[in-house]
Short mmCIF file of C-alpha atoms in Angstrom, two decimals:
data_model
loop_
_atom_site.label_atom_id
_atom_site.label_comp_id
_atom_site.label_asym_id
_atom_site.label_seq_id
_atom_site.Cartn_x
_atom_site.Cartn_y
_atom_site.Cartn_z
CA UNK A 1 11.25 31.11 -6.63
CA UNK A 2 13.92 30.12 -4.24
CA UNK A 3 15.22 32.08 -1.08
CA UNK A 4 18.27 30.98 0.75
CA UNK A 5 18.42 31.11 4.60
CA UNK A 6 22.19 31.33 5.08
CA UNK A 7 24.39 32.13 8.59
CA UNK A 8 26.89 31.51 10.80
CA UNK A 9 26.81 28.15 13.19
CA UNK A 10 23.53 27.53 15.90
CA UNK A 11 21.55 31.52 15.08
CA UNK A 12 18.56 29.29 14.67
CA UNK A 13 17.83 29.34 10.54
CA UNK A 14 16.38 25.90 10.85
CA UNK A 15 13.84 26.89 13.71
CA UNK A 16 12.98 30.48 11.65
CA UNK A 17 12.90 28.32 8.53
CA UNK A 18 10.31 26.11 10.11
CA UNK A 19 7.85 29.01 11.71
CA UNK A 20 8.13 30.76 8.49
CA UNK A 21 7.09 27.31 6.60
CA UNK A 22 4.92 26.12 9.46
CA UNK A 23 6.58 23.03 9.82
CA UNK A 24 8.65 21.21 11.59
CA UNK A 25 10.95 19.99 8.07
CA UNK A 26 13.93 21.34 9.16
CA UNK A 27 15.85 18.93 11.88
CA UNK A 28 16.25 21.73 15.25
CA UNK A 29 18.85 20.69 18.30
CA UNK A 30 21.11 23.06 20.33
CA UNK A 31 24.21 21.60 19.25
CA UNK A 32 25.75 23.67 16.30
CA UNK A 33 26.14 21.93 12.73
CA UNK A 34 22.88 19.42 12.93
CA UNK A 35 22.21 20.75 9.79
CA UNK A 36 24.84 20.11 6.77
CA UNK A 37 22.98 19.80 3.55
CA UNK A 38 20.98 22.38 1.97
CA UNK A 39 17.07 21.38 2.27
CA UNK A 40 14.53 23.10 0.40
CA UNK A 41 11.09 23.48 1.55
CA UNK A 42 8.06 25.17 -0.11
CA UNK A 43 5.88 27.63 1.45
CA UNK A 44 3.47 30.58 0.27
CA UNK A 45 2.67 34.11 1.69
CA UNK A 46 0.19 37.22 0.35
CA UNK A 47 -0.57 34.17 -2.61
CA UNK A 48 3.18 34.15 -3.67
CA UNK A 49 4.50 30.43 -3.58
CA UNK A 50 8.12 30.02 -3.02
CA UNK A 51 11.08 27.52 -1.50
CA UNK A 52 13.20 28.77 1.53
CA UNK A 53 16.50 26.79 0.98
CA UNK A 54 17.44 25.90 4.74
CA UNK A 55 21.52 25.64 4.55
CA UNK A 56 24.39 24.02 6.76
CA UNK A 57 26.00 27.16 9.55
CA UNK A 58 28.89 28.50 7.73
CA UNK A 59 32.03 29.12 9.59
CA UNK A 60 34.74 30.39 7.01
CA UNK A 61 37.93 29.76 9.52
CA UNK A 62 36.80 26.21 10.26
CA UNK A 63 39.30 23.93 7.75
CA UNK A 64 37.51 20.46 8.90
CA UNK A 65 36.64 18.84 5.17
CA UNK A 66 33.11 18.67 6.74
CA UNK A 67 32.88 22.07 7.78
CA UNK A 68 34.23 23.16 3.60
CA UNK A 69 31.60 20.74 2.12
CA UNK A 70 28.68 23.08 4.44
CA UNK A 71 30.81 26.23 3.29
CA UNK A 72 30.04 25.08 -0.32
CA UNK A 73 26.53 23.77 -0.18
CA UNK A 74 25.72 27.25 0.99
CA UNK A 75 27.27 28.93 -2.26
CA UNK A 76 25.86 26.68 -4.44
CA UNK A 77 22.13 27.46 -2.56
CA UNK A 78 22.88 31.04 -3.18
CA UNK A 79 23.76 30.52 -6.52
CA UNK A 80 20.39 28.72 -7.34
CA UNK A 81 17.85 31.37 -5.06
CA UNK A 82 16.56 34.63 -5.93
CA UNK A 83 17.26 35.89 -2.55
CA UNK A 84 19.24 35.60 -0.13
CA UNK A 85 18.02 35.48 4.01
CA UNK A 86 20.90 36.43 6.45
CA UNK A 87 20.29 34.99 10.16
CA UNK A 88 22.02 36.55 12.69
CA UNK A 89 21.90 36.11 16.31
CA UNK A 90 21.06 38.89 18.38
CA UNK A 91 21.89 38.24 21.31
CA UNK A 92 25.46 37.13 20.71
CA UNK A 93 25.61 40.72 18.89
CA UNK A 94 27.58 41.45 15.75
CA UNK A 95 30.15 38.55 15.33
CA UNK A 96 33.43 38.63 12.73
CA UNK A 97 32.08 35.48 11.23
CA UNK A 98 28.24 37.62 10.81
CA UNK A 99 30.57 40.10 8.67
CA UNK A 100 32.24 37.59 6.38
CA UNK A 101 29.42 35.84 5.36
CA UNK A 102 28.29 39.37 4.65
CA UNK A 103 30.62 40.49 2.61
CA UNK A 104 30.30 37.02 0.33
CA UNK A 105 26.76 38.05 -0.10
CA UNK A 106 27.33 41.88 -0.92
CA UNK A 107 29.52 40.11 -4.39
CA UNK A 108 26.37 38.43 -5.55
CA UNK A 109 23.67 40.10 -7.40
CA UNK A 110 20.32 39.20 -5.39
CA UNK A 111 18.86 40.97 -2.62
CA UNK A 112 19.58 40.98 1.14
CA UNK A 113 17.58 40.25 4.15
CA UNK A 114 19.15 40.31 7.56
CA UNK A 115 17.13 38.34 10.07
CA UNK A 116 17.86 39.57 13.72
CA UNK A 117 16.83 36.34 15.51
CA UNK A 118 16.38 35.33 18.88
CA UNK A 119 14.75 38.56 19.84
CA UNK A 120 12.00 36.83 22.18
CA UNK A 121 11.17 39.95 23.74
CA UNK A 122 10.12 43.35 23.03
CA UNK A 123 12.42 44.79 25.15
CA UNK A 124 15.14 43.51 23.31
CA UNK A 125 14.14 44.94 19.78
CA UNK A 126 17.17 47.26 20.70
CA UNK A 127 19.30 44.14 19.74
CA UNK A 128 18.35 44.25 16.19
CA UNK A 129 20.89 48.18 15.67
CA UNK A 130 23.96 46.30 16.04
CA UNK A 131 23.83 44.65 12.48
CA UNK A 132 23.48 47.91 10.84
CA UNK A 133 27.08 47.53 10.80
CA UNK A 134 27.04 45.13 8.33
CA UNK A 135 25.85 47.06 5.44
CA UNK A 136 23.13 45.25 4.09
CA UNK A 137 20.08 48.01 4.94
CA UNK A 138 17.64 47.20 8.20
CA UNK A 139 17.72 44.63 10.15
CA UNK A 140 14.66 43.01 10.75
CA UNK A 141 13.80 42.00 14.15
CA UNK A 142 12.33 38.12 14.23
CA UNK A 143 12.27 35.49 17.20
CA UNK A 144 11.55 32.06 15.45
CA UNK A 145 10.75 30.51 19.01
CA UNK A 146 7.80 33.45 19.59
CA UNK A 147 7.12 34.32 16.37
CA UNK A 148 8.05 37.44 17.03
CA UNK A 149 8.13 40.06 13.33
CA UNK A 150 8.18 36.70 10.98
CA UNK A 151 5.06 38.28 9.81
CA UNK A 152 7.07 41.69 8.59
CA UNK A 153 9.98 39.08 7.35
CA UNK A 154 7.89 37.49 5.10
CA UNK A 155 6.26 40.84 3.72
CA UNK A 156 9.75 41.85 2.73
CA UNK A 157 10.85 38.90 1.59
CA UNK A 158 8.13 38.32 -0.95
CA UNK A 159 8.26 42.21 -1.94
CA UNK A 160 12.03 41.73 -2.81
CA UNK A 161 10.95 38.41 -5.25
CA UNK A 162 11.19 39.18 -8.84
CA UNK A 163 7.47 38.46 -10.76
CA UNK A 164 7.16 35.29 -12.03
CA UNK A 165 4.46 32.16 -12.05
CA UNK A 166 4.19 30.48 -9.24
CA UNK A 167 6.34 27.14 -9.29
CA UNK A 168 4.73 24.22 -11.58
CA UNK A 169 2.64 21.41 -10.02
CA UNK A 170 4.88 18.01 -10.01
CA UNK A 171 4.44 16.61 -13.46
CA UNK A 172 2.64 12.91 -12.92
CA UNK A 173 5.08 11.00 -14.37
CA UNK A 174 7.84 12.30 -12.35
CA UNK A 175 8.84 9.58 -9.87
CA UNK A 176 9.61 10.49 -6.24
CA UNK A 177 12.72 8.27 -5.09
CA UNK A 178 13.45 7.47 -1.44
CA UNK A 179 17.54 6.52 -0.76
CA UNK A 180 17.22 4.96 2.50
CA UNK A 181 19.32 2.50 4.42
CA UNK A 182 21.07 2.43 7.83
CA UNK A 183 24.03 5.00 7.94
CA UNK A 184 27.03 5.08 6.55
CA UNK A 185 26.16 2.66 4.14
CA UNK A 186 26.95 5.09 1.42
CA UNK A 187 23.11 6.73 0.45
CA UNK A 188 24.72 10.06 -0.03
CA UNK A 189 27.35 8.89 -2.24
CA UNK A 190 24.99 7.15 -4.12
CA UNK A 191 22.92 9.68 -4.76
CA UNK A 192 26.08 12.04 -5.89
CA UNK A 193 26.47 8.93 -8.66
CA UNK A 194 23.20 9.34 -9.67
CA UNK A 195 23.51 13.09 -10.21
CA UNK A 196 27.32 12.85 -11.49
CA UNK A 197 28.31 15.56 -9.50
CA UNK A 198 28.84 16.43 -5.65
CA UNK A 199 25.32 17.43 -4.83
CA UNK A 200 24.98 15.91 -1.29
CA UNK A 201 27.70 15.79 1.79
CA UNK A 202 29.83 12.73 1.87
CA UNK A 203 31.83 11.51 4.68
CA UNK A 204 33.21 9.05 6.85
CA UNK A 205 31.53 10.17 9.53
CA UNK A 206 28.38 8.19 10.01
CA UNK A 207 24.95 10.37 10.20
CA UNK A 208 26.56 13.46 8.42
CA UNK A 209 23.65 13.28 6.60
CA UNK A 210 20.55 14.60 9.05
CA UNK A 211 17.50 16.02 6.65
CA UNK A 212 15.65 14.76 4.01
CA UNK A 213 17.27 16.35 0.45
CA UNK A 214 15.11 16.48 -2.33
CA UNK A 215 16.95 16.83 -5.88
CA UNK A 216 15.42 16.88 -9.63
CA UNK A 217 17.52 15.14 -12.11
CA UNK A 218 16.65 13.63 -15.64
CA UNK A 219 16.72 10.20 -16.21
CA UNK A 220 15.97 9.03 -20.40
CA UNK A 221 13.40 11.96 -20.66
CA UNK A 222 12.26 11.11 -17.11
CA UNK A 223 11.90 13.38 -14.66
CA UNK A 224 13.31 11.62 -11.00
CA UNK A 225 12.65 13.48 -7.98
CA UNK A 226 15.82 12.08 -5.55
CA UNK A 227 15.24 12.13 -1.98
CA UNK A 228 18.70 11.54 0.10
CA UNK A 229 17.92 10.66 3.91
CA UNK A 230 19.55 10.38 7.04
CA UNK A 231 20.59 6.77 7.77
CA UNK A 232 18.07 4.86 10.59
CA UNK A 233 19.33 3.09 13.27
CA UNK A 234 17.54 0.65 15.75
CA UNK A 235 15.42 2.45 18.56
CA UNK A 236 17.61 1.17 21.15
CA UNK A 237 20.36 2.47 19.70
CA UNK A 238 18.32 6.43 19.33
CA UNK A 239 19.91 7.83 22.28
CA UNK A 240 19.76 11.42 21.23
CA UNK A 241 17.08 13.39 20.42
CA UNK A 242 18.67 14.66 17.13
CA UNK A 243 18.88 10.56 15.94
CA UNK A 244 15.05 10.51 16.60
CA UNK A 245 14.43 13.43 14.55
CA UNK A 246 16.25 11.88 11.71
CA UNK A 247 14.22 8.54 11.92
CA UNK A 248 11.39 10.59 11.75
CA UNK A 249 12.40 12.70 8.79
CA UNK A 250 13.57 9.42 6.85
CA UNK A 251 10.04 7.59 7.61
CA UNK A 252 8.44 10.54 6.20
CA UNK A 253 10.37 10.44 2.81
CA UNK A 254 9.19 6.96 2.49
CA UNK A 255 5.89 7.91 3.36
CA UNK A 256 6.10 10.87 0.43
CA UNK A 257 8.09 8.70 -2.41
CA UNK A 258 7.10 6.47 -5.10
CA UNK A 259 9.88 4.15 -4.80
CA UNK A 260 12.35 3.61 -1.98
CA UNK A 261 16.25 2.30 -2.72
CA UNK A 262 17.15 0.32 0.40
CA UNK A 263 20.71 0.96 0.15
CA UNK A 264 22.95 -2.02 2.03
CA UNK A 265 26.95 -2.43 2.34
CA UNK A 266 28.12 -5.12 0.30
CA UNK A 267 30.55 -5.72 2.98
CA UNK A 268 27.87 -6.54 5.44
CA UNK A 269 24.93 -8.23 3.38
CA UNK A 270 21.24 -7.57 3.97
CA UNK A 271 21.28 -7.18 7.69
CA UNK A 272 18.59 -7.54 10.16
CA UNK A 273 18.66 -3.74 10.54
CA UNK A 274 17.71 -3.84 6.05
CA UNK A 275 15.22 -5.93 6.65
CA UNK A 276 13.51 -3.72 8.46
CA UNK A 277 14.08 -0.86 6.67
CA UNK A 278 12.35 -2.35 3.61
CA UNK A 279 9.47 -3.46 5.95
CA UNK A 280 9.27 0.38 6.71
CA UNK A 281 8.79 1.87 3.10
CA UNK A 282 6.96 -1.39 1.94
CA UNK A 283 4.03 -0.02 4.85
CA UNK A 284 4.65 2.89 3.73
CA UNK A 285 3.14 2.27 -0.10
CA UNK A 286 6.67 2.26 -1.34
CA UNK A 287 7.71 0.41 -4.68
CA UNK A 288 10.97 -1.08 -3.19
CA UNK A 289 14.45 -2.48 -3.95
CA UNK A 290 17.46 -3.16 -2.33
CA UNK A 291 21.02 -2.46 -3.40
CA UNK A 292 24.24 -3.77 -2.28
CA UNK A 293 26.57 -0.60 -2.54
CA UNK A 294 30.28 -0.46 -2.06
CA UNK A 295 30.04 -3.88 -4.35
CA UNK A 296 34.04 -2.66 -5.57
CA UNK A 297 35.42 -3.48 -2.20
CA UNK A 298 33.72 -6.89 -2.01
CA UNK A 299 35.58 -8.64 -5.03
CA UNK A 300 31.78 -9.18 -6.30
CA UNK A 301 33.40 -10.90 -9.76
CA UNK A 302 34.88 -13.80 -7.58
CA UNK A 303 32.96 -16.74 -6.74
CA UNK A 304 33.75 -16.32 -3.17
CA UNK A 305 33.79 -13.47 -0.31
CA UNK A 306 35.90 -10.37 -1.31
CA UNK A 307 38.91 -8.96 0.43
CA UNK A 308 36.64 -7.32 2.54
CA UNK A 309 34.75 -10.51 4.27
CA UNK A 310 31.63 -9.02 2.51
CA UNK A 311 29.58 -10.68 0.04
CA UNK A 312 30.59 -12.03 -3.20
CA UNK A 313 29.01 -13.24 -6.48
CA UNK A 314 28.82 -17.19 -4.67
CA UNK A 315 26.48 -15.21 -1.64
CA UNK A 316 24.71 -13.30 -4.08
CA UNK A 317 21.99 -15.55 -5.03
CA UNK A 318 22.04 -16.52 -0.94
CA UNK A 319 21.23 -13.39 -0.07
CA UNK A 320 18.12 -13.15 -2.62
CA UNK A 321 16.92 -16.05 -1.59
CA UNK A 322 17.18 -14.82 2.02
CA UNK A 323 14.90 -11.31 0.82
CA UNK A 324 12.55 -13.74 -1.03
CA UNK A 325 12.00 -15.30 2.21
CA UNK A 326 11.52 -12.34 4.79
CA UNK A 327 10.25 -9.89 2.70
CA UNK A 328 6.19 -10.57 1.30
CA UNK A 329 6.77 -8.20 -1.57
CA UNK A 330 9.93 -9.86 -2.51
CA UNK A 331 11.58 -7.00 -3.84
CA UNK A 332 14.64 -7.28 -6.02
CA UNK A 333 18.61 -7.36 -4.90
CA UNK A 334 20.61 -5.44 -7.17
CA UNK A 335 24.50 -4.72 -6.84
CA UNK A 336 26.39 -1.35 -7.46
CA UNK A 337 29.24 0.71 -6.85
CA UNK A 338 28.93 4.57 -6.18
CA UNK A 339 32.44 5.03 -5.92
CA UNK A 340 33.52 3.29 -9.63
CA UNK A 341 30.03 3.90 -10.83
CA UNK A 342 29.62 0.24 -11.37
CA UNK A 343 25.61 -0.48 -12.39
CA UNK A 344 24.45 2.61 -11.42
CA UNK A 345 22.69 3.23 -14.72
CA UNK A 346 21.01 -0.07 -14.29
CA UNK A 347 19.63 0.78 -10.96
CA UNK A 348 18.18 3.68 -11.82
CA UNK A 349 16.51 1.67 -15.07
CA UNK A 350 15.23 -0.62 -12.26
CA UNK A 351 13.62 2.29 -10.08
CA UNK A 352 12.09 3.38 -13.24
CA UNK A 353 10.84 -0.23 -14.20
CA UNK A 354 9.22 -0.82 -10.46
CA UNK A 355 7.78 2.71 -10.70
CA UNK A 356 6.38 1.73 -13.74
CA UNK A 357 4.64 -1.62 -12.52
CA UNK A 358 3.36 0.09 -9.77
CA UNK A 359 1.19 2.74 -11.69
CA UNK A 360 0.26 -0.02 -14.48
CA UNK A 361 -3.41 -0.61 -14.86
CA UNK A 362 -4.20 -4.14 -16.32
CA UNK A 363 -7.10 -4.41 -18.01
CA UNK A 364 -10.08 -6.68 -16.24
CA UNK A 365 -10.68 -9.08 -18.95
CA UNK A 366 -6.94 -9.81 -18.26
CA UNK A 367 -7.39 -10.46 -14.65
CA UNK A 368 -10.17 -12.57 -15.41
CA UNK A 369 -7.97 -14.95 -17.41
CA UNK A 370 -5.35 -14.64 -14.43
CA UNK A 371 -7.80 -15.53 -12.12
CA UNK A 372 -9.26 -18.85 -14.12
CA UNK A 373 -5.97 -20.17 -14.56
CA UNK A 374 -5.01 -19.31 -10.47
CA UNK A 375 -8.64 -21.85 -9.93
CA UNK A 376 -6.75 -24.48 -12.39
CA UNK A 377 -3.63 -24.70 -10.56
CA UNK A 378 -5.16 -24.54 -6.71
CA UNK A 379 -8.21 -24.89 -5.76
CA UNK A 380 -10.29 -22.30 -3.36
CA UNK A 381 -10.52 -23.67 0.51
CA UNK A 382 -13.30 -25.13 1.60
CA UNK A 383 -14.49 -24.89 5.51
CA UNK A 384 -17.15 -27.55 7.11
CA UNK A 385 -17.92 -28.38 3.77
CA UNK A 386 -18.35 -25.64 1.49
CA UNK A 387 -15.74 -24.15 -0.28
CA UNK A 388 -14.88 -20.76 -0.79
CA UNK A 389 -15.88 -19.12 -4.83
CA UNK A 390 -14.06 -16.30 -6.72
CA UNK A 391 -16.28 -15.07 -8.88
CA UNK A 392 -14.74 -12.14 -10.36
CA UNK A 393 -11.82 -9.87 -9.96
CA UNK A 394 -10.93 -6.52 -11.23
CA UNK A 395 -8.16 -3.71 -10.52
CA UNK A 396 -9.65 -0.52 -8.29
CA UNK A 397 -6.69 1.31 -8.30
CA UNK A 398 -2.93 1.96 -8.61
CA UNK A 399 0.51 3.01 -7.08
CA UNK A 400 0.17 0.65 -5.13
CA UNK A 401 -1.99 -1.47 -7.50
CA UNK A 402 -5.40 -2.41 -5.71
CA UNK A 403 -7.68 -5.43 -6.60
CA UNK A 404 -11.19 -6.22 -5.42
CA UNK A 405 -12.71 -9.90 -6.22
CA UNK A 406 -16.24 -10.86 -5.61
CA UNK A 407 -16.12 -13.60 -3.42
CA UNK A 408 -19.08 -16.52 -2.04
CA UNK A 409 -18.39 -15.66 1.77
CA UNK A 410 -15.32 -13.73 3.35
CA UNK A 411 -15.44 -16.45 6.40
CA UNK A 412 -13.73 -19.09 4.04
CA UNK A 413 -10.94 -16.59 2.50
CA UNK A 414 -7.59 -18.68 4.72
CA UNK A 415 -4.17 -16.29 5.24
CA UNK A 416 -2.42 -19.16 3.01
CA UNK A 417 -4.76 -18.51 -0.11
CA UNK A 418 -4.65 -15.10 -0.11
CA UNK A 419 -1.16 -14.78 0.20
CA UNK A 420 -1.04 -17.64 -2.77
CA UNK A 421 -2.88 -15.44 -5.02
CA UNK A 422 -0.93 -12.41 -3.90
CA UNK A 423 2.49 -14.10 -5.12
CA UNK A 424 0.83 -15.39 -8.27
CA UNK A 425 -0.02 -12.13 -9.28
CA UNK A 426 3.37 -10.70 -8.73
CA UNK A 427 4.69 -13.53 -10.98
CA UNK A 428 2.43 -12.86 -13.89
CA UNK A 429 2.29 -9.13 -13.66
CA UNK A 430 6.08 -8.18 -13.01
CA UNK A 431 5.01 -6.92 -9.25
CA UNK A 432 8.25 -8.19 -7.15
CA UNK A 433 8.74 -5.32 -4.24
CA UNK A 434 5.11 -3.33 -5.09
CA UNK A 435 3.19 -3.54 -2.25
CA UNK A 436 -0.34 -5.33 -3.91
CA UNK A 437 -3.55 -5.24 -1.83
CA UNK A 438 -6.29 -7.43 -2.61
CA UNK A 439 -10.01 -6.75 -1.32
CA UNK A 440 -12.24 -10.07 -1.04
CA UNK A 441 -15.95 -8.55 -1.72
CA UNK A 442 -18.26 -10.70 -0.32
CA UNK A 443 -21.30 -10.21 -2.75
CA UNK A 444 -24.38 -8.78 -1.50
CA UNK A 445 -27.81 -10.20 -1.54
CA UNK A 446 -27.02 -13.57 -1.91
CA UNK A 447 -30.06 -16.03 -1.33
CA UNK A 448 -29.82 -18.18 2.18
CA UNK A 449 -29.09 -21.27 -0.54
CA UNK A 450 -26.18 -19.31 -1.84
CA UNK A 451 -24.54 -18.94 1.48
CA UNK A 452 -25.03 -22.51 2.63
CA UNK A 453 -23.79 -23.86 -0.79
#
């Protein structure tokens, strides 16, 4: 069940969407047009569960391309909800641009709720007659700073849903997938390749992208959960508060996905800036890759830099090398091109793979085998004298894949070992870019000869 929360420019739907969901989802600043895709975020009320689709202001005289794409994000939102919420500000009083969006609504065929906001005050409940010009019934009286009547809001809003089961829980094979990446780098666009159609705002304009936008799509029978974010920039470079609040809102889709798509520009390389990025939704838990975008402009068949000074098919190798090096979960470097369309299909058969690695279980009497042939190649430290055992190792759980091994004494596990057996199991098991923990048991009750041996 899906209700949209549409309006004209700054009347506050983002702050009423998030006191009606609780949350603080929806990115809030004072300047008009922070938000400019739709986001959708799930709530429940009385024991009904259902989405409040949070859309871009809609201005119908503004002809900015920008300004369109928000115009037609909120259509399509409309098209896909069950009802529709109509946020007015009350103290600015009926505006023309209140009664145009009102008449687009009175042409579809789901029911109307008009939101009064900004009524802080019970005094100024008097605020709310004005919109019974615009034909759509009462206007309900709500302040989404105070709270004010979001109670009543949500009564009606839930009455006016048609009867159906509440939405299904997230099937477990469904993989959540992050698009991260500095901005401008071309997420959005990416993701629009993915879906094959113009799902997600794309622009010139870097950071047109502010929330976190979560899209289903079907991948070979597979159900992908796409999760477009804002792009991150360097602290120092956050110098407004609405920059923070899209950090924040991309760290969190890392922190909520299965797999995250470091998306770089070809142009550019793996920056710094990409580096850490990937450290970000490798802490996170993430499954992660990286992928040069914009790999058309580069001249990526050449053996040398493309037209562009970016990085060709010569740098390539370079540049994974480079990841190999910084990164700990060496995660892969693919190459694509939203814009021709270039390997798309193979990324996406790549997020699938890594998802897949990441939720694999491998059997102990496996690891055990792994684990006698690590002892062959390199032997375990040994400190003043007596050298550190492995004794046994099995898997304790999965996305990200966890092993314990019983071990002689934790004292004589060195950084360099661990991290040796860390690589060698992402060479034998597939695990480039899955974040693999490893727990060294030291085993209980050991006799005072055991720990001196």
């Amino acid at each position: 069940m899906k209700i949209a929360v549409v309006g004209y420019p700054n009347v506050g739907k983002s702050s009423l969407v998030n006191r009606l969901t609780q949350s603080r989802e929806a990115v809030v600043h004072e300047r008009p047009g922070v938000t400019r895709d739709r986001k959708e975020l799930s709530t429940d009320w009385n024991s009904r569960t259902f989405t409040l689709i949070d859309t871009g202001g809609v201005d119908l005289h503004d002809e900015d391309p920008l300004a369109v794409s928000i115009q037609d994000q909120a259509r399509e939102a409309l098209a896909d909800a069950q009802v529709a919420l109509l946020v007015v500000d009350a103290r600015a009083g009926l505006r023309p641009g209140d009664a145009e969006i009102a008449d687009i609504l009175r042409r579809g065929n789901i029911p109307i709720v008009v939101a009064a906001n900004k009524i802080d005050q019970p005094q100024d409940l008097p605020l709310a007659h004005d919109f019974y010009g615009l034909g759509l019934g009462e206007p309900l009286a709500v302040s989404a700073a105070q709270g004010l009547g979001t109670g009543d809001l949500l009564d009606k809003l839930v009455e006016l849903l048609p009867d159906e089961d509440e939405l299904p829980e997230e099937d477990e094979d469904t993989v959540r997938l992050a698009i991260i990446g500095r901005p401008n780098v071309g997420k959005s666009s990416l993701v629009n390749a993915f879906l094959g159609r113009e799902r997600v705002i794309v622009s010139d304009i870097a950071g047109t992208t502010r929330d976190a936008i979560d899209t289903p799509i079907e991948v070979d029978g597979r159900k992908v959960i796409l999760v477009d974010t804002a792009g991150m920039r360097r602290q120092a470079k956050v110098t407004e508060s609405v920059e923070y609040y899209t950090n924040l809102r991309s760290q969190r889709a890392a922190e909520r996905a299965d797999v995250a798509l470091v998306v770089c520009d070809a142009q550019d390389g793996v920056t710094s800036q990409d580096l850490r990025v990937a450290e970000l939704a490798m802490k996170a838990g993430c499954a992660t890759a990286l992928v040069l975008n914009k790999w058309d402009i580069t001249g990526g068949d050449q053996d040398a830099r493309g037209p562009g000074g970016g990085v060709g098919a010569e740098e390539l190798e370079a540049e994974r090398a480079r990841v190999n090096q910084k990164l700990r979960l060496r995660p892969r470097v693919l190459t694509a091109s939203a814009k021709t369309g270039r390997n798309i299909n193979r990324v996406m058969t790549e997020v699938l793979a890594i998802a897949d690695r990441s939720k694999h279980r491998i059997p102990t009497p496996e690891l055990n085998r792994f684990l006698a042939d690590v002892l062959t190649v390199r032997q375990p430290p040994a400190k003043q004298g007596h050298r550190l055992k492995m004794l046994y190792i099995t898997q304790i759980g999965e996305a990200p894949p966890r092993f314990a091994i019983q071990i002689n004494s934790r004292q004589r596990v060195t950084r360099d070992y661990a991290y040796f057996i860390e690589n060698r199991l992402r060479d034998r098991y597939g695990l480039d870019g899955v974040p693999v923990i490893i727990d060294f048991v030291e085993r209980k009750n050991r006799s005072k000869a055991e720990r001196s041996a």
